[in-house]
Coordinates of C-alpha atoms and ligand atoms in Angstrom, one line a residue:
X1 CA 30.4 1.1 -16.5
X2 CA 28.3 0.5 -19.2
X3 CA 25.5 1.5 -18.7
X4 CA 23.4 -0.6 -21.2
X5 CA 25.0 -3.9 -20.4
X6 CA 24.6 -3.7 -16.9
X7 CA 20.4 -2.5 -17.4
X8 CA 20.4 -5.6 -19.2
X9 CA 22.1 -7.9 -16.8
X10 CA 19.8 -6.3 -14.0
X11 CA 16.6 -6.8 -16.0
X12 CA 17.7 -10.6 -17.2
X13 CA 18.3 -11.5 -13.5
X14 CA 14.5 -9.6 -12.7
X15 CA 13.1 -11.4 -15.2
X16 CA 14.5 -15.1 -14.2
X17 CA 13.5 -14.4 -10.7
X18 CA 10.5 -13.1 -11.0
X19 CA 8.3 -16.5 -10.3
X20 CA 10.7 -17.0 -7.5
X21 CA 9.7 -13.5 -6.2
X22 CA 5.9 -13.7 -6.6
X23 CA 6.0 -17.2 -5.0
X24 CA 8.0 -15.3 -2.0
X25 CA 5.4 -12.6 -2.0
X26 CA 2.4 -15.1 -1.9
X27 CA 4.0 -16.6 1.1
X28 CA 4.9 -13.6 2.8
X29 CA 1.0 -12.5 2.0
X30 CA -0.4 -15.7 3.3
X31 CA 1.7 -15.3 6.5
X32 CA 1.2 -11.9 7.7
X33 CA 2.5 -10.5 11.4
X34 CA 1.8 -7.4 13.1
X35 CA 4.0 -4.9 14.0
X36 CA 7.3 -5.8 15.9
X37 CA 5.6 -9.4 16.3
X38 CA 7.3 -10.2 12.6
X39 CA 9.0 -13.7 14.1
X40 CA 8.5 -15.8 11.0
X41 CA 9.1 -13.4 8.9
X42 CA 12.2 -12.6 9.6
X43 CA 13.0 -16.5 9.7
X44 CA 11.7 -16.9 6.3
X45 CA 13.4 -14.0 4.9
X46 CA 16.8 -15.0 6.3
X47 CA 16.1 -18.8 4.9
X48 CA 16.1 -17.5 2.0
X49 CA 18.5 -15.2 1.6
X50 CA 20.6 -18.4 2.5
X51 CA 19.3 -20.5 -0.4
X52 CA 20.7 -17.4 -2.6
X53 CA 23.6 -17.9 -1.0
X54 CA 23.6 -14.8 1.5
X55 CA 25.1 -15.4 4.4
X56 CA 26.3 -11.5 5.7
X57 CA 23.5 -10.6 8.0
X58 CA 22.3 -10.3 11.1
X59 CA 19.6 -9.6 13.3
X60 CA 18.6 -6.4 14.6
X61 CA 15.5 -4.1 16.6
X62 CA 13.9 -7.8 17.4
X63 CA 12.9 -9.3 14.0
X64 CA 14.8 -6.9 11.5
X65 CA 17.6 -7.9 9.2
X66 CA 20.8 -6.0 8.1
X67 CA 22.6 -7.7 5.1
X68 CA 25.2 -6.7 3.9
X69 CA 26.2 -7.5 -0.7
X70 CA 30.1 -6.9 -1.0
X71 CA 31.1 -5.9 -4.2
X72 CA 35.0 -5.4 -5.4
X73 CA 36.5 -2.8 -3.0
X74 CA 33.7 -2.9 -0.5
X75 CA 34.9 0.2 1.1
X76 CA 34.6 2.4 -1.3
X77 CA 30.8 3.7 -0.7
X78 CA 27.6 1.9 1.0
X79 CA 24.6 2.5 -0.2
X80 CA 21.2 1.3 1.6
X81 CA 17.9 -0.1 0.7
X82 CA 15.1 -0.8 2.8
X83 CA 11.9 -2.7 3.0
X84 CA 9.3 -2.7 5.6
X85 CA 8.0 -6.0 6.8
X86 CA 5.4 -5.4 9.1
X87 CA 1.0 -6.4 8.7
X88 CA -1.9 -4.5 9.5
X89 CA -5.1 -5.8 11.9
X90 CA -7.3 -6.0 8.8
X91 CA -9.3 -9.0 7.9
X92 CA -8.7 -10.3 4.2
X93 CA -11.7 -9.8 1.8
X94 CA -9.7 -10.7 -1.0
X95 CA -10.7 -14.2 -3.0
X96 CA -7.1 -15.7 -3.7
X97 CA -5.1 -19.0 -3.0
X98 CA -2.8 -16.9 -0.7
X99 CA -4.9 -15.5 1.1
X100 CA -3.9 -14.4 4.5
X101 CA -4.0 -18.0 7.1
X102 CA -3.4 -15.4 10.2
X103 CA -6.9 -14.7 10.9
X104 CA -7.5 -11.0 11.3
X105 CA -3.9 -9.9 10.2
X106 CA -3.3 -8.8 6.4
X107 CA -0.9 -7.3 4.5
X108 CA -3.0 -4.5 3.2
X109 CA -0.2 -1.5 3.4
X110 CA 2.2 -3.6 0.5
X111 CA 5.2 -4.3 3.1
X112 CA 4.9 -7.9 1.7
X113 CA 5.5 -6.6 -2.0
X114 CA 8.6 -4.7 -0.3
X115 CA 10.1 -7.5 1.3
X116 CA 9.9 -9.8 -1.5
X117 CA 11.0 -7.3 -3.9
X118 CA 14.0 -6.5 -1.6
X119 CA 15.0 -10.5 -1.5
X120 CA 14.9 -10.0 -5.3
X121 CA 16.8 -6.9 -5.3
X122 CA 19.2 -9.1 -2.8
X123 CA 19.3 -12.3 -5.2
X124 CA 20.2 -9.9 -8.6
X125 CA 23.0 -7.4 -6.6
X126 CA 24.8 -11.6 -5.4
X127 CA 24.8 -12.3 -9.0
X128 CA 26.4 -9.1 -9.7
X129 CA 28.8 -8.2 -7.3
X130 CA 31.7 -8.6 -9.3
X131 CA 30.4 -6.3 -11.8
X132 CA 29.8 -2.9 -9.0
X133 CA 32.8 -1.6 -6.4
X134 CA 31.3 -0.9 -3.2
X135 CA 28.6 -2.4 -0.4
X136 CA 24.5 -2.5 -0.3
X137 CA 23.4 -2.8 2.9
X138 CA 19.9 -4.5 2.9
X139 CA 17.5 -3.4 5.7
X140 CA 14.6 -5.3 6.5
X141 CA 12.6 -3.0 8.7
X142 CA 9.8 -4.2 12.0
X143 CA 7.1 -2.0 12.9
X144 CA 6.6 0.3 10.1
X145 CA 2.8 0.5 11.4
X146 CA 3.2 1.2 15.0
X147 CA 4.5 3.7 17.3
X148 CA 7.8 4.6 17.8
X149 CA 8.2 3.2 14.0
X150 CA 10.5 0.3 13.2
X151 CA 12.9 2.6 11.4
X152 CA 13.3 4.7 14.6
X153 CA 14.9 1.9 16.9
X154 CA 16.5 0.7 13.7
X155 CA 18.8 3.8 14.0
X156 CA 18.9 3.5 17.7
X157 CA 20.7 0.4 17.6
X158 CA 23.2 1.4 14.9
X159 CA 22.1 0.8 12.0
X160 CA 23.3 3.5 9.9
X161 CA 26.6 3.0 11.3
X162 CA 29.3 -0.4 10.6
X163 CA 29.4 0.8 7.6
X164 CA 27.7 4.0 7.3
X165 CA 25.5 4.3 4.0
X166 CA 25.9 7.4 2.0
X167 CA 22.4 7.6 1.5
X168 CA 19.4 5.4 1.4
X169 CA 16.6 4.1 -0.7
X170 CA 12.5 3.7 0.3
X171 CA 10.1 1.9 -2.3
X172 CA 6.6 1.6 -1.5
X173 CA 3.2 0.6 -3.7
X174 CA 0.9 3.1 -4.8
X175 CA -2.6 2.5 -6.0
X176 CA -3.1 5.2 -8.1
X177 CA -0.4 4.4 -10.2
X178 CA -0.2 1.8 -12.8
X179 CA 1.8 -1.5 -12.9
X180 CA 5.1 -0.3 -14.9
X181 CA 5.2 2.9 -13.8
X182 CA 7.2 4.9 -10.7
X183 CA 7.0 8.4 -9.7
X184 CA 9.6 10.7 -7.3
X185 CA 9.5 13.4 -5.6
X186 CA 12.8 15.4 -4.3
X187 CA 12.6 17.6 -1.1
X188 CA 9.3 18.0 0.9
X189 CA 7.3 14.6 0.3
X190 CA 5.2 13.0 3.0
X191 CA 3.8 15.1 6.2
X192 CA 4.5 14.7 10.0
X193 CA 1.7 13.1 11.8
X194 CA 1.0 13.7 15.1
X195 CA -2.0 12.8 17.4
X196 CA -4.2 14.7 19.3
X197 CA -6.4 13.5 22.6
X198 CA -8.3 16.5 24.4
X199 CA -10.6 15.9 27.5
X200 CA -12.9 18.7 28.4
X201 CA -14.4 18.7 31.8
X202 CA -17.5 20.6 32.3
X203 CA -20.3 20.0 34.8
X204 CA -23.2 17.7 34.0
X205 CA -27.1 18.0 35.0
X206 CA -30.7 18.3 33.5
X207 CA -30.6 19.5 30.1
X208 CA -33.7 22.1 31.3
X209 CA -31.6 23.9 33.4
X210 CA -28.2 24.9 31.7
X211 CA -27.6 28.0 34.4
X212 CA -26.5 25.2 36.4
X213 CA -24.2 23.3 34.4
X214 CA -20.9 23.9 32.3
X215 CA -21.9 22.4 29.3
X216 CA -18.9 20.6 27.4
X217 CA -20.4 19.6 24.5
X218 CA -20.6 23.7 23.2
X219 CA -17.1 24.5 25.2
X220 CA -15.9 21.2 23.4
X221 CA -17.0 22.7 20.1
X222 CA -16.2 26.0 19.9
X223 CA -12.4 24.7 20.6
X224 CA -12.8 22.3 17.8
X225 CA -14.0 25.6 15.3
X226 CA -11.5 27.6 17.0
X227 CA -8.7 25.3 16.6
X228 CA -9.1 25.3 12.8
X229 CA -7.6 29.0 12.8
X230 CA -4.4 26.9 13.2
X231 CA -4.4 26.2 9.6
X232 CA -6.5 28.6 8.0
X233 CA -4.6 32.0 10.0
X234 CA -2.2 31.3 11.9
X235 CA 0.1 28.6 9.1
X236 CA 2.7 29.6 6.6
X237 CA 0.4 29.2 3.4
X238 CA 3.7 28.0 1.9
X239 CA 3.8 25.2 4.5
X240 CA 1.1 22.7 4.1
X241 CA -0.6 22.2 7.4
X242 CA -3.5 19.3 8.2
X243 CA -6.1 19.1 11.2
X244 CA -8.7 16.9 11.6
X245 CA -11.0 15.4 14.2
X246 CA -12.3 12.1 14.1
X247 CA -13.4 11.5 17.4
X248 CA -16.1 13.6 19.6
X249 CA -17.8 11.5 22.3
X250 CA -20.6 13.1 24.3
X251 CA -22.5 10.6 26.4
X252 CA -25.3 12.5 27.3
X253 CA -28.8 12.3 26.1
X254 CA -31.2 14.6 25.1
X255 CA -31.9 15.6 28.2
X256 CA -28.9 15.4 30.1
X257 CA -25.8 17.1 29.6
X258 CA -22.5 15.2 30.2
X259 CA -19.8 15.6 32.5
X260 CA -16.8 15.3 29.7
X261 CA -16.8 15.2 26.6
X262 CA -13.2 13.5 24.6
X263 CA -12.3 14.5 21.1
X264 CA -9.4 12.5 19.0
X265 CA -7.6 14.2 16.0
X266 CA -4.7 14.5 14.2
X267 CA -2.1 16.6 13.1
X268 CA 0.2 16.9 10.0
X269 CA 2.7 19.1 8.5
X270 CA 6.1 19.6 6.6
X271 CA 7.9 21.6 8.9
X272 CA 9.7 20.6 12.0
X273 CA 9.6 24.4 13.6
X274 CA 5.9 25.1 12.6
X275 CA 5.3 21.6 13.7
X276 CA 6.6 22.4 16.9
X277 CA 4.9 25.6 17.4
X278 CA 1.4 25.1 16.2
X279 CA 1.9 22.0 19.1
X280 CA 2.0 25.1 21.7
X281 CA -0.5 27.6 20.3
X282 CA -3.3 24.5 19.9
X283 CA -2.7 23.5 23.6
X284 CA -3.1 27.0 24.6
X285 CA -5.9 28.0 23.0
X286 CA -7.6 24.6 23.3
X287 CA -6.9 25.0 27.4
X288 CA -7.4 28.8 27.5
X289 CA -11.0 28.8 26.0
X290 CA -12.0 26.5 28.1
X291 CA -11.2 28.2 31.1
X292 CA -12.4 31.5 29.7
X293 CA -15.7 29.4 29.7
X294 CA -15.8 27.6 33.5
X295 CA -14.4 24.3 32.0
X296 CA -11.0 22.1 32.4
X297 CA -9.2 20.8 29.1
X298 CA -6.7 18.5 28.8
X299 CA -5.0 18.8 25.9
X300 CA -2.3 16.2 25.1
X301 CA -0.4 16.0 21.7
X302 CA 1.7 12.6 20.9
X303 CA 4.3 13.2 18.8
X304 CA 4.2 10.5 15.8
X305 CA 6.4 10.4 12.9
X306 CA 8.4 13.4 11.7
X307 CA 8.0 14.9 8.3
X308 CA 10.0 13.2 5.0
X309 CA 12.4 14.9 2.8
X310 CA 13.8 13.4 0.3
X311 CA 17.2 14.7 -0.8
X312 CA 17.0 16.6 -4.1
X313 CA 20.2 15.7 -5.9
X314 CA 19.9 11.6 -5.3
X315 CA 16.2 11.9 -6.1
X316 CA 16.5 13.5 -9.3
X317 CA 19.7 11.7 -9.8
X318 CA 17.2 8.7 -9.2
X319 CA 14.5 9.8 -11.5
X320 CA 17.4 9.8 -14.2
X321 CA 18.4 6.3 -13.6
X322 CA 14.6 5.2 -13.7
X323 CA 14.0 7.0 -16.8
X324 CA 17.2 4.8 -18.5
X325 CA 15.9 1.7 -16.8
X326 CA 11.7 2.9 -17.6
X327 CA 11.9 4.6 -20.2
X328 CA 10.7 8.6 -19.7
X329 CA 7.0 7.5 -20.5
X330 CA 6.4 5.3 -17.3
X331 CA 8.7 7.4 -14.2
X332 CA 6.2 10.1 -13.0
X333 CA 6.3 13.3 -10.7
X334 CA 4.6 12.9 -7.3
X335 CA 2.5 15.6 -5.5
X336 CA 3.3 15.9 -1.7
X337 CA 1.0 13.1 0.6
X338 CA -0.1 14.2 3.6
X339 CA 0.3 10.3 5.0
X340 CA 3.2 9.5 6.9
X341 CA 5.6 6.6 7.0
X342 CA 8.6 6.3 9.2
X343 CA 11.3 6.2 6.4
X344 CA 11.2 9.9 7.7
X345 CA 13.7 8.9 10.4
X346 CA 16.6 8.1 7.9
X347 CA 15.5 10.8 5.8
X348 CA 16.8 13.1 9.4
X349 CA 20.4 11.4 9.1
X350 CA 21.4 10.8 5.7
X351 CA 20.4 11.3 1.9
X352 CA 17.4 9.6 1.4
X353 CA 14.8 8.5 -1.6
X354 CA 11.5 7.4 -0.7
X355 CA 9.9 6.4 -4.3
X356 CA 6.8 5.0 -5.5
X357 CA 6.2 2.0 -7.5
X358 CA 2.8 1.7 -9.4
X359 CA 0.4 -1.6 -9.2
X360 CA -2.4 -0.5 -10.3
X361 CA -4.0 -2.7 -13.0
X362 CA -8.2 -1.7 -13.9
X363 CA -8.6 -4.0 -17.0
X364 CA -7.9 -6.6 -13.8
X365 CA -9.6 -5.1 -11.3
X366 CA -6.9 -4.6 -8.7
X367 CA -7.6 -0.9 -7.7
X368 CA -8.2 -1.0 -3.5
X369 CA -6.6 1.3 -2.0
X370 CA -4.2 0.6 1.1
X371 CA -5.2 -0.2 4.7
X372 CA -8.6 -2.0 2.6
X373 CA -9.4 -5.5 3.3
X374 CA -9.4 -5.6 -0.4
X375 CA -6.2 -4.2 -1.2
X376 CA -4.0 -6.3 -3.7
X377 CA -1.2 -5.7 -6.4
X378 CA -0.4 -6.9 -10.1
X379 CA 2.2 -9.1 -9.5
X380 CA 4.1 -7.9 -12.6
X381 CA 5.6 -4.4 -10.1
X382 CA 7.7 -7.3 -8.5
X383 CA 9.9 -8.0 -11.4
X384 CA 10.2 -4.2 -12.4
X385 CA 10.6 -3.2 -8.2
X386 CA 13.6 -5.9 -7.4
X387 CA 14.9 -4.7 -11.1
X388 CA 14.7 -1.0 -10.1
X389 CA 16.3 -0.7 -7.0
X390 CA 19.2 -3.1 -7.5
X391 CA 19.7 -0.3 -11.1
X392 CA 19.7 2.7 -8.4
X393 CA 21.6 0.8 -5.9
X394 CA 24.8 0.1 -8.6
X395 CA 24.6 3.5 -10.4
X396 CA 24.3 5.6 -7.0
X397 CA 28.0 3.1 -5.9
X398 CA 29.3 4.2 -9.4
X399 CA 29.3 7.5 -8.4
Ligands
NI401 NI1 3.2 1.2 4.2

């Protein structure tokens, strides 16, 4: 292959598509769904895959899509990209002509920036698939946003089998990063994320007379301070380790101590073992200091996402390909995020790449973060994002 030519096919194609793609991004933007509920989407997304004259795919986990781009010898490796299609229940602040019409529903998280960057990624590897020997199998992904995770039921039904991908790649937006640029990370990248909702059950009464009530507003507290000894003692140092409370709800009053109180938090590592463990030893502290003080604690942990590893050799052999499509001045290293994102599930069965492409632009203003009502992109990442992967998807076949 040369290498060259074929970065300057990819980046022609990019480039002649790119209206096409914002258009497809501003429609995708103005029609948002929430999670699993992604009917027209899906519809729209497979409409026009047929206008490009893609006809391999079908439907799968409800509203997602599997596509399948044969190149000569199809056989000879599959490799995988996926987008994430899924809204948020956010209502739009932004000030634009495609503004969301689905009152209430936005795409604030950049799944519509995926999608359409996928079809263009989809359009450019049609064009080219006499040029690259093996298959890209397309994902389009439900439910990225909600419990058990799109990804997970995905894989349930199959969908790294028929024909098994060698590995797999993940692009999502970043806000911190700007327009032209993408970072990586290889091995330990995003954290686990699990949720936390603790009852403790005391004995209410008159504030004045504490001698005859269990009072679970202190019990509740000293299990919340406690608790913190998770991370601060009881983690690896080496393995980063989250927990936070959000939630404490004491409905008493000044004078009148509660009956309950519930507290809400969250839980995130990199570590599927210390993940595991620090589940038991907060349940058993959490339940045992409350007993050693008169109260009852339920203390229930739902397991969310797992933890995201990104293969080292394909994501530095990723970075390489970015810096010869980039240029070394605009691919960046990323720090481990302690968000999750359920590209974690592939990233448990095959070689995966979850990269980060920038759309940051100040001198325009666009610099919300995600999950804002004010969250928006400069449309220019489209042209580089479809470019990109469609470059990592026919170097990684060549290999
Ligand atoms: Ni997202």
């Amino acid at each position: 292959m040369n290498k060259v030519a074929v970065i300057g096919q990819i980046k022609r194609l990019a480039k002649d598509f790119s209206q096409d793609t914002i258009k497809d991004r501003q429609h995708i933007h103005a029609h948002p769904e929430l999670s699993f509920k992604e009917y027209n989407t899906s519809k729209y997304i497979q409409q026009r895959l047929l206008d490009f004259g893609i006809s391999d795919f079908q439907t799968i986990a409800g509203t997602g899509l599997v596509v399948l781009i044969k190149g000569k010898n199809p056989d000879k490796k599959v490799v995988a990209l996926r987008a994430d299609i899924d809204a948020l229940p956010i209502k739009e602040q932004n000030d634009v002509p495609y503004k969301s019409t689905n009152e209430g529903v936005m795409h604030a998280c950049g799944h519509d920036v995926h999608t359409s960057s996928l079809l263009g990624t989809a359009r450019i590897l049609n064009q080219l698939k006499d040029e690259f020997e093996g298959t890209v199998k397309l994902l389009f992904q439900p439910g990225e946003e909600l419990l058990p995770g799109g990804a997970s039921l995905m894989i349930k039904e199959g969908v790294l089998e028929n024909p098994k991908p060698a590995n797999i790649f993940g692009q999502h937006v970043m806000t911190f990063l700007p327009v032209g640029k993408v970072g990586f990370r290889p091995g330990m990248y995003m954290a686990s994320a699990d949720e936390i909702y603790v009852t403790v059950t005391g004995k209410g009464g008159h504030a004045a007379m504490p001698d005859n009530n269990i009072d679970p507003i202190v019990i509740a507290s000293h299990i919340i301070v406690a608790l913190q000894q998770i991370v601060s003692r009881v983690a690896n140092p080496k393995i980063p380790s989250v927990l936070s409370f959000g939630k404490f709800i004491a409905e008493g009053a000044t004078n009148v101590i509660p009956n309950e109180v519930k507290i809400e938090g969250t839980f995130r590592t990199l570590n599927e073992e210390w993940r595991q463990k620090a589940h038991e030893k907060m349940k058993k502290m959490a339940e045992g200091m409350a007993e050693a003080m008169g109260a009852v604690c339920d203390f229930d942990i739902r397991k969310g996402y797992p933890y995201l590893k990104n293969a080292e050799t394909l994501t530095l052999d990723a970075k390489a390909a970015a810096i010869d499509y980039l240029g070394e001045e605009n691919v960046v290293d990323l720090d481990i995020w302690m968000a999750a994102e359920d590209f974690a599930f592939y990233t448990q069965h095959i070689d995966a790449c979850f990269y980060r492409l920038g759309v940051r632009n100040e001198d325009k203003g666009i610099v919300s973060g995600v999950h804002t009502p004010t969250f928006n992109i400069d449309e220019n990442a489209l042209e580089i994002g479809s470019g990109m992967m469609a470059w990592l998807a026919i170097q990684e076949l060549e290999k």
